Amino acid sequence: MANFRVHVLGAAIPSALAAGLAIAGGLVTPQVGGVCFGLGVLGGMLPDIDADNSVPTRIIFGALAVVAAVVVASALHVDTAPGLVALAAVAAFVAIRVGLRGFTAWLCVHRGLVHSLPFAALVGAIVVCVAAQAFHLGPTQAWLAGLFLTGGFLVHLALDELFSVDLLGARMKRSFGTALKLGSRRQLLGTVMLYAGVIALVRFAPPVDPLVRDVTSKRTRAAIAATLARLR
Ligand SMILES: [Zn+2]
């Protein structure tokens, strides 16, 4: 199993490169690009939230709870009484800090469902929906934000698999094959719920076509080439 520092670096380097390209290509504003980078790094830490009391677990749930409180408050503040906004923000904080953490602890044996491909898709899909609904980002930026989180998550799973191969002895450790998987036979119900959640969120998310069009467009490539030329 790869350690915490390997996971943070392993996610940070490709995230920084990808965010730089996305900004250079004009796909995201610099602010959103920065958030995308942060999401990529977060994705690299996120899978180990199933290791009950690890440092990343405490950091991540604390941070997620704060983010949830801010999202709820900024979504409500326009036409809700300040007292209610504060109450809703506190409720969101507690729901994440206590509720979600308890739920994941129940859901996951370490290296259970959380270390799986559908979970990687689920967290990304949640970000796409939140970015579009709560922060009113356009489809391209919203999808990119979700892809960064899923991408960091996938890097983590790949690193876990890599480190479960004993490089010197060239033999597999017992943990091989426990990180990159499509689900868990021992947690069938949870696996089905995961896939259902991903499908529901993707249907609720904005269309993905604008992202595909923007990423493959000549204008994006030209903008990236122009930025690179200026750097030289
Ligand atoms: Zn892991």
GROMACS .gro file of N, CA and C in nm, residues 32-155:
model
  372
   32VAL      N    1  -1.121   2.855  -1.114
   32VAL     CA    2  -1.177   2.720  -1.126
   32VAL      C    3  -1.064   2.620  -1.148
   33GLY      N    4  -0.961   2.660  -1.226
   33GLY     CA    5  -0.846   2.574  -1.246
   33GLY      C    6  -0.778   2.540  -1.113
   34GLY      N    7  -0.765   2.641  -1.026
   34GLY     CA    8  -0.707   2.617  -0.894
   34GLY      C    9  -0.791   2.520  -0.813
   35VAL      N   10  -0.924   2.538  -0.819
   35VAL     CA   11  -1.014   2.447  -0.748
   35VAL      C   12  -1.000   2.305  -0.804
   36CYS      N   13  -0.988   2.295  -0.938
   36CYS     CA   14  -0.971   2.164  -1.001
   36CYS      C   15  -0.845   2.096  -0.949
   37PHE      N   16  -0.736   2.172  -0.940
   37PHE     CA   17  -0.613   2.117  -0.887
   37PHE      C   18  -0.636   2.064  -0.744
   38GLY      N   19  -0.702   2.144  -0.662
   38GLY     CA   20  -0.731   2.101  -0.525
   38GLY      C   21  -0.815   1.975  -0.521
   39LEU      N   22  -0.913   1.967  -0.611
   39LEU     CA   23  -0.998   1.848  -0.617
   39LEU      C   24  -0.917   1.725  -0.657
   40GLY      N   25  -0.821   1.744  -0.749
   40GLY     CA   26  -0.736   1.632  -0.789
   40GLY      C   27  -0.656   1.578  -0.671
   41VAL      N   28  -0.599   1.671  -0.592
   41VAL     CA   29  -0.521   1.629  -0.475
   41VAL      C   30  -0.612   1.562  -0.372
   42LEU      N   31  -0.730   1.622  -0.351
   42LEU     CA   32  -0.827   1.562  -0.259
   42LEU      C   33  -0.864   1.420  -0.303
   43GLY      N   34  -0.882   1.404  -0.436
   43GLY     CA   35  -0.915   1.271  -0.489
   43GLY      C   36  -0.806   1.170  -0.457
   44GLY      N   37  -0.680   1.217  -0.454
   44GLY     CA   38  -0.571   1.127  -0.422
   44GLY      C   39  -0.570   1.081  -0.277
   45MET      N   40  -0.635   1.157  -0.189
   45MET     CA   41  -0.640   1.119  -0.047
   45MET      C   42  -0.770   1.047  -0.013
   46LEU      N   43  -0.874   1.079  -0.090
   46LEU     CA   44  -1.010   1.039  -0.054
   46LEU      C   45  -1.031   0.889  -0.032
   47PRO      N   46  -0.971   0.800  -0.115
   47PRO     CA   47  -1.001   0.658  -0.098
   47PRO      C   48  -0.968   0.605   0.042
   48ASP      N   49  -0.871   0.666   0.109
   48ASP     CA   50  -0.834   0.611   0.239
   48ASP      C   51  -0.923   0.659   0.353
   49ILE      N   52  -1.035   0.725   0.319
   49ILE     CA   53  -1.131   0.758   0.425
   49ILE      C   54  -1.189   0.631   0.485
   50ASP      N   55  -1.168   0.516   0.418
   50ASP     CA   56  -1.220   0.394   0.479
   50ASP      C   57  -1.124   0.336   0.582
   51ALA      N   58  -1.004   0.392   0.593
   51ALA     CA   59  -0.914   0.350   0.700
   51ALA      C   60  -0.948   0.434   0.822
   52ASP      N   61  -1.029   0.377   0.907
   52ASP     CA   62  -1.108   0.450   1.005
   52ASP      C   63  -1.051   0.577   1.066
   53ASN      N   64  -0.938   0.568   1.136
   53ASN     CA   65  -0.896   0.687   1.209
   53ASN      C   66  -0.769   0.748   1.155
   54SER      N   67  -0.742   0.727   1.027
   54SER     CA   68  -0.619   0.781   0.970
   54SER      C   69  -0.625   0.933   0.969
   55VAL      N   70  -0.507   0.994   0.957
   55VAL     CA   71  -0.500   1.140   0.951
   55VAL      C   72  -0.583   1.193   0.834
   56PRO      N   73  -0.565   1.135   0.711
   56PRO     CA   74  -0.646   1.188   0.600
   56PRO      C   75  -0.796   1.181   0.628
   57THR      N   76  -0.839   1.076   0.699
   57THR     CA   77  -0.982   1.066   0.730
   57THR      C   78  -1.029   1.187   0.808
   58ARG      N   79  -0.952   1.222   0.912
   58ARG     CA   80  -0.995   1.335   0.994
   58ARG      C   81  -0.987   1.465   0.917
   59ILE      N   82  -0.880   1.485   0.840
   59ILE     CA   83  -0.867   1.608   0.761
   59ILE      C   84  -0.983   1.618   0.662
   60ILE      N   85  -1.006   1.508   0.589
   60ILE     CA   86  -1.104   1.511   0.481
   60ILE      C   87  -1.245   1.536   0.532
   61PHE      N   88  -1.285   1.464   0.639
   61PHE     CA   89  -1.422   1.484   0.686
   61PHE      C   90  -1.440   1.623   0.745
   62GLY      N   91  -1.336   1.675   0.813
   62GLY     CA   92  -1.343   1.811   0.863
   62GLY      C   93  -1.361   1.909   0.747
   63ALA      N   94  -1.278   1.892   0.643
   63ALA     CA   95  -1.282   1.984   0.529
   63ALA      C   96  -1.414   1.973   0.454
   64LEU      N   97  -1.459   1.848   0.432
   64LEU     CA   98  -1.585   1.828   0.361
   64LEU      C   99  -1.701   1.891   0.437
   65ALA      N  100  -1.697   1.880   0.571
   65ALA     CA  101  -1.806   1.937   0.652
   65ALA      C  102  -1.809   2.088   0.639
   66VAL      N  103  -1.689   2.150   0.640
   66VAL     CA  104  -1.684   2.296   0.623
   66VAL      C  105  -1.737   2.335   0.486
   67VAL      N  106  -1.692   2.262   0.382
   67VAL     CA  107  -1.738   2.291   0.246
   67VAL      C  108  -1.889   2.279   0.237
   68ALA      N  109  -1.944   2.172   0.297
   68ALA     CA  110  -2.090   2.152   0.292
   68ALA      C  111  -2.162   2.268   0.358
   69ALA      N  112  -2.110   2.313   0.473
   69ALA     CA  113  -2.174   2.425   0.544
   69ALA      C  114  -2.172   2.551   0.457
   70VAL      N  115  -2.056   2.577   0.392
   70VAL     CA  116  -2.044   2.696   0.308
   70VAL      C  117  -2.138   2.687   0.188
   71VAL      N  118  -2.144   2.567   0.125
   71VAL     CA  119  -2.231   2.548   0.009
   71VAL      C  120  -2.376   2.574   0.048
   72VAL      N  121  -2.420   2.515   0.159
   72VAL     CA  122  -2.558   2.532   0.203
   72VAL      C  123  -2.586   2.679   0.233
   73ALA      N  124  -2.495   2.744   0.305
   73ALA     CA  125  -2.517   2.884   0.340
   73ALA      C  126  -2.523   2.972   0.217
   74SER      N  127  -2.431   2.949   0.119
   74SER     CA  128  -2.430   3.038   0.002
   74SER      C  129  -2.548   3.008  -0.090
   75ALA      N  130  -2.599   2.884  -0.085
   75ALA     CA  131  -2.714   2.853  -0.169
   75ALA      C  132  -2.841   2.915  -0.112
   76LEU      N  133  -2.847   2.927   0.023
   76LEU     CA  134  -2.971   2.973   0.086
   76LEU      C  135  -2.976   3.122   0.115
   77HIS      N  136  -2.859   3.188   0.123
   77HIS     CA  137  -2.855   3.320   0.187
   77HIS      C  138  -2.943   3.425   0.121
   78VAL      N  139  -2.976   3.407  -0.008
   78VAL     CA  140  -3.050   3.511  -0.078
   78VAL      C  141  -3.191   3.531  -0.021
   79ASP      N  142  -3.267   3.421  -0.014
   79ASP     CA  143  -3.405   3.443   0.031
   79ASP      C  144  -3.444   3.361   0.154
   80THR      N  145  -3.353   3.350   0.250
   80THR     CA  146  -3.385   3.281   0.373
   80THR      C  147  -3.340   3.367   0.491
   81ALA      N  148  -3.416   3.358   0.602
   81ALA     CA  149  -3.379   3.435   0.720
   81ALA      C  150  -3.242   3.392   0.770
   82PRO      N  151  -3.158   3.489   0.816
   82PRO     CA  152  -3.020   3.457   0.857
   82PRO      C  153  -3.015   3.345   0.962
   83GLY      N  154  -3.109   3.346   1.056
   83GLY     CA  155  -3.109   3.242   1.159
   83GLY      C  156  -3.122   3.104   1.098
   84LEU      N  157  -3.213   3.091   1.003
   84LEU     CA  158  -3.235   2.962   0.937
   84LEU      C  159  -3.112   2.920   0.857
   85VAL      N  160  -3.048   3.019   0.791
   85VAL     CA  161  -2.928   2.989   0.713
   85VAL      C  162  -2.821   2.930   0.805
   86ALA      N  163  -2.800   2.994   0.921
   86ALA     CA  164  -2.700   2.946   1.017
   86ALA      C  165  -2.735   2.805   1.063
   87LEU      N  166  -2.862   2.784   1.092
   87LEU     CA  167  -2.906   2.652   1.139
   87LEU      C  168  -2.881   2.545   1.032
   88ALA      N  169  -2.915   2.579   0.907
   88ALA     CA  170  -2.897   2.483   0.798
   88ALA      C  171  -2.749   2.453   0.778
   89ALA      N  172  -2.664   2.557   0.792
   89ALA     CA  173  -2.520   2.538   0.775
   89ALA      C  174  -2.466   2.443   0.883
   90VAL      N  175  -2.511   2.466   1.008
   90VAL     CA  176  -2.467   2.379   1.117
   90VAL      C  177  -2.515   2.236   1.093
   91ALA      N  178  -2.640   2.222   1.048
   91ALA     CA  179  -2.695   2.089   1.021
   91ALA      C  180  -2.613   2.018   0.914
   92ALA      N  181  -2.574   2.093   0.808
   92ALA     CA  182  -2.494   2.033   0.701
   92ALA      C  183  -2.359   1.988   0.756
   93PHE      N  184  -2.299   2.073   0.841
   93PHE     CA  185  -2.170   2.039   0.899
   93PHE      C  186  -2.179   1.909   0.978
   94VAL      N  187  -2.279   1.901   1.065
   94VAL     CA  188  -2.294   1.781   1.150
   94VAL      C  189  -2.327   1.659   1.064
   95ALA      N  190  -2.412   1.679   0.963
   95ALA     CA  191  -2.450   1.566   0.878
   95ALA      C  192  -2.327   1.503   0.814
   96ILE      N  193  -2.235   1.588   0.767
   96ILE     CA  194  -2.115   1.535   0.703
   96ILE      C  195  -2.017   1.480   0.806
   97ARG      N  196  -1.990   1.560   0.908
   97ARG     CA  197  -1.886   1.524   1.005
   97ARG      C  198  -1.923   1.395   1.079
   98VAL      N  199  -2.048   1.382   1.120
   98VAL     CA  200  -2.091   1.266   1.197
   98VAL      C  201  -2.160   1.163   1.108
   99GLY      N  202  -2.260   1.211   1.034
   99GLY     CA  203  -2.344   1.118   0.957
   99GLY      C  204  -2.268   1.048   0.847
  100LEU      N  205  -2.206   1.126   0.757
  100LEU     CA  206  -2.138   1.065   0.643
  100LEU      C  207  -2.022   0.978   0.689
  101ARG      N  208  -1.955   1.025   0.794
  101ARG     CA  209  -1.841   0.948   0.842
  101ARG      C  210  -1.888   0.814   0.899
  102GLY      N  211  -1.998   0.819   0.974
  102GLY     CA  212  -2.053   0.694   1.028
  102GLY      C  213  -2.096   0.603   0.914
  103PHE      N  214  -2.157   0.664   0.811
  103PHE     CA  215  -2.205   0.585   0.697
  103PHE      C  216  -2.089   0.517   0.626
  104THR      N  217  -1.981   0.592   0.601
  104THR     CA  218  -1.868   0.529   0.531
  104THR      C  219  -1.804   0.421   0.619
  105ALA      N  220  -1.800   0.447   0.751
  105ALA     CA  221  -1.741   0.347   0.841
  105ALA      C  222  -1.823   0.218   0.833
  106TRP      N  223  -1.956   0.234   0.820
  106TRP     CA  224  -2.044   0.118   0.811
  106TRP      C  225  -2.028   0.051   0.674
  107LEU      N  226  -2.016   0.135   0.572
  107LEU     CA  227  -2.010   0.086   0.435
  107LEU      C  228  -1.879   0.012   0.407
  108CYS      N  229  -1.773   0.059   0.472
  108CYS     CA  230  -1.645   0.008   0.425
  108CYS      C  231  -1.560  -0.057   0.528
  109VAL      N  232  -1.537  -0.177   0.500
  109VAL     CA  233  -1.421  -0.245   0.548
  109VAL      C  234  -1.309  -0.177   0.468
  110HIS      N  235  -1.188  -0.162   0.527
  110HIS     CA  236  -1.082  -0.099   0.449
  110HIS      C  237  -1.058  -0.181   0.323
  111ARG      N  238  -1.037  -0.110   0.213
  111ARG     CA  239  -1.022  -0.176   0.084
  111ARG      C  240  -1.151  -0.244   0.041
  112GLY      N  241  -1.263  -0.200   0.097
  112GLY     CA  242  -1.392  -0.251   0.052
  112GLY      C  243  -1.440  -0.169  -0.066
  113LEU      N  244  -1.565  -0.127  -0.058
  113LEU     CA  245  -1.627  -0.060  -0.172
  113LEU      C  246  -1.565   0.075  -0.207
  114VAL      N  247  -1.509   0.142  -0.107
  114VAL     CA  248  -1.455   0.274  -0.136
  114VAL      C  249  -1.339   0.265  -0.236
  115HIS      N  250  -1.256   0.161  -0.223
  115HIS     CA  251  -1.148   0.141  -0.319
  115HIS      C  252  -1.201   0.070  -0.443
  116SER      N  253  -1.293   0.135  -0.513
  116SER     CA  254  -1.349   0.071  -0.631
  116SER      C  255  -1.373   0.176  -0.739
  117LEU      N  256  -1.381   0.130  -0.863
  117LEU     CA  257  -1.402   0.222  -0.974
  117LEU      C  258  -1.538   0.294  -0.966
  118PRO      N  259  -1.648   0.224  -0.932
  118PRO     CA  260  -1.775   0.297  -0.924
  118PRO      C  261  -1.774   0.405  -0.816
  119PHE      N  262  -1.700   0.384  -0.706
  119PHE     CA  263  -1.694   0.489  -0.604
  119PHE      C  264  -1.620   0.611  -0.659
  120ALA      N  265  -1.514   0.586  -0.738
  120ALA     CA  266  -1.442   0.696  -0.803
  120ALA      C  267  -1.537   0.777  -0.892
  121ALA      N  268  -1.624   0.705  -0.965
  121ALA     CA  269  -1.720   0.773  -1.053
  121ALA      C  270  -1.823   0.850  -0.970
  122LEU      N  271  -1.864   0.790  -0.857
  122LEU     CA  272  -1.967   0.854  -0.774
  122LEU      C  273  -1.920   0.989  -0.721
  123VAL      N  274  -1.799   0.995  -0.663
  123VAL     CA  275  -1.754   1.121  -0.604
  123VAL      C  276  -1.741   1.229  -0.712
  124GLY      N  277  -1.695   1.188  -0.832
  124GLY     CA  278  -1.684   1.285  -0.940
  124GLY      C  279  -1.821   1.337  -0.982
  125ALA      N  280  -1.918   1.245  -0.992
  125ALA     CA  281  -2.052   1.284  -1.033
  125ALA      C  282  -2.115   1.380  -0.932
  126ILE      N  283  -2.087   1.357  -0.802
  126ILE     CA  284  -2.139   1.448  -0.700
  126ILE      C  285  -2.082   1.589  -0.723
  127VAL      N  286  -1.950   1.596  -0.751
  127VAL     CA  287  -1.888   1.727  -0.773
  127VAL      C  288  -1.948   1.796  -0.895
  128VAL      N  289  -1.971   1.722  -1.004
  128VAL     CA  290  -2.030   1.782  -1.124
  128VAL      C  291  -2.164   1.846  -1.088
  129CYS      N  292  -2.248   1.772  -1.015
  129CYS     CA  293  -2.381   1.823  -0.981
  129CYS      C  294  -2.373   1.944  -0.889
  130VAL      N  295  -2.287   1.936  -0.787
  130VAL     CA  296  -2.274   2.049  -0.694
  130VAL      C  297  -2.219   2.172  -0.767
  131ALA      N  298  -2.118   2.150  -0.854
  131ALA     CA  299  -2.058   2.263  -0.926
  131ALA      C  300  -2.162   2.330  -1.014
  132ALA      N  301  -2.247   2.249  -1.079
  132ALA     CA  302  -2.346   2.307  -1.170
  132ALA      C  303  -2.462   2.371  -1.094
  133GLN      N  304  -2.510   2.304  -0.990
  133GLN     CA  305  -2.629   2.352  -0.920
  133GLN      C  306  -2.599   2.463  -0.820
  134ALA      N  307  -2.499   2.441  -0.733
  134ALA     CA  308  -2.475   2.536  -0.625
  134ALA      C  309  -2.384   2.650  -0.671
  135PHE      N  310  -2.290   2.621  -0.763
  135PHE     CA  311  -2.196   2.726  -0.804
  135PHE      C  312  -2.222   2.776  -0.945
  136HIS      N  313  -2.328   2.724  -1.008
  136HIS     CA  314  -2.369   2.772  -1.141
  136HIS      C  315  -2.255   2.773  -1.242
  137LEU      N  316  -2.167   2.675  -1.237
  137LEU     CA  317  -2.064   2.664  -1.340
  137LEU      C  318  -2.127   2.607  -1.466
  138GLY      N  319  -2.072   2.646  -1.583
  138GLY     CA  320  -2.119   2.589  -1.708
  138GLY      C  321  -2.082   2.442  -1.716
  139PRO      N  322  -2.142   2.369  -1.813
  139PRO     CA  323  -2.119   2.225  -1.822
  139PRO      C  324  -1.971   2.187  -1.831
  140THR      N  325  -1.894   2.260  -1.913
  140THR     CA  326  -1.754   2.222  -1.930
  140THR      C  327  -1.677   2.232  -1.798
  141GLN      N  328  -1.693   2.345  -1.728
  141GLN     CA  329  -1.619   2.363  -1.603
  141GLN      C  330  -1.668   2.266  -1.497
  142ALA      N  331  -1.798   2.242  -1.491
  142ALA     CA  332  -1.852   2.150  -1.390
  142ALA      C  333  -1.799   2.009  -1.411
  143TRP      N  334  -1.802   1.965  -1.537
  143TRP     CA  335  -1.753   1.830  -1.566
  143TRP      C  336  -1.604   1.818  -1.540
  144LEU      N  337  -1.528   1.923  -1.575
  144LEU     CA  338  -1.384   1.918  -1.549
  144LEU      C  339  -1.357   1.903  -1.399
  145ALA      N  340  -1.432   1.979  -1.317
  145ALA     CA  341  -1.412   1.971  -1.172
  145ALA      C  342  -1.434   1.827  -1.125
  146GLY      N  343  -1.541   1.764  -1.172
  146GLY     CA  344  -1.568   1.626  -1.133
  146GLY      C  345  -1.461   1.530  -1.183
  147LEU      N  346  -1.415   1.554  -1.307
  147LEU     CA  347  -1.313   1.464  -1.363
  147LEU      C  348  -1.181   1.473  -1.286
  148PHE      N  349  -1.148   1.593  -1.237
  148PHE     CA  350  -1.025   1.606  -1.158
  148PHE      C  351  -1.035   1.520  -1.031
  149LEU      N  352  -1.150   1.527  -0.963
  149LEU     CA  353  -1.164   1.447  -0.840
  149LEU      C  354  -1.156   1.298  -0.872
  150THR      N  355  -1.231   1.256  -0.974
  150THR     CA  356  -1.227   1.114  -1.013
  150THR      C  357  -1.086   1.074  -1.057
  151GLY      N  358  -1.018   1.164  -1.131
  151GLY     CA  359  -0.883   1.134  -1.177
  151GLY      C  360  -0.786   1.112  -1.061
  152GLY      N  361  -0.790   1.202  -0.962
  152GLY     CA  362  -0.704   1.185  -0.845
  152GLY      C  363  -0.734   1.055  -0.773
  153PHE      N  364  -0.862   1.024  -0.764
  153PHE     CA  365  -0.908   0.900  -0.700
  153PHE      C  366  -0.850   0.778  -0.773
  154LEU      N  367  -0.855   0.782  -0.907
  154LEU     CA  368  -0.804   0.669  -0.986
  154LEU      C  369  -0.653   0.655  -0.971
  155VAL      N  370  -0.582   0.769  -0.962
  155VAL     CA  371  -0.437   0.763  -0.940
  155VAL      C  372  -0.409   0.690  -0.808
   0.00000   0.00000   0.00000
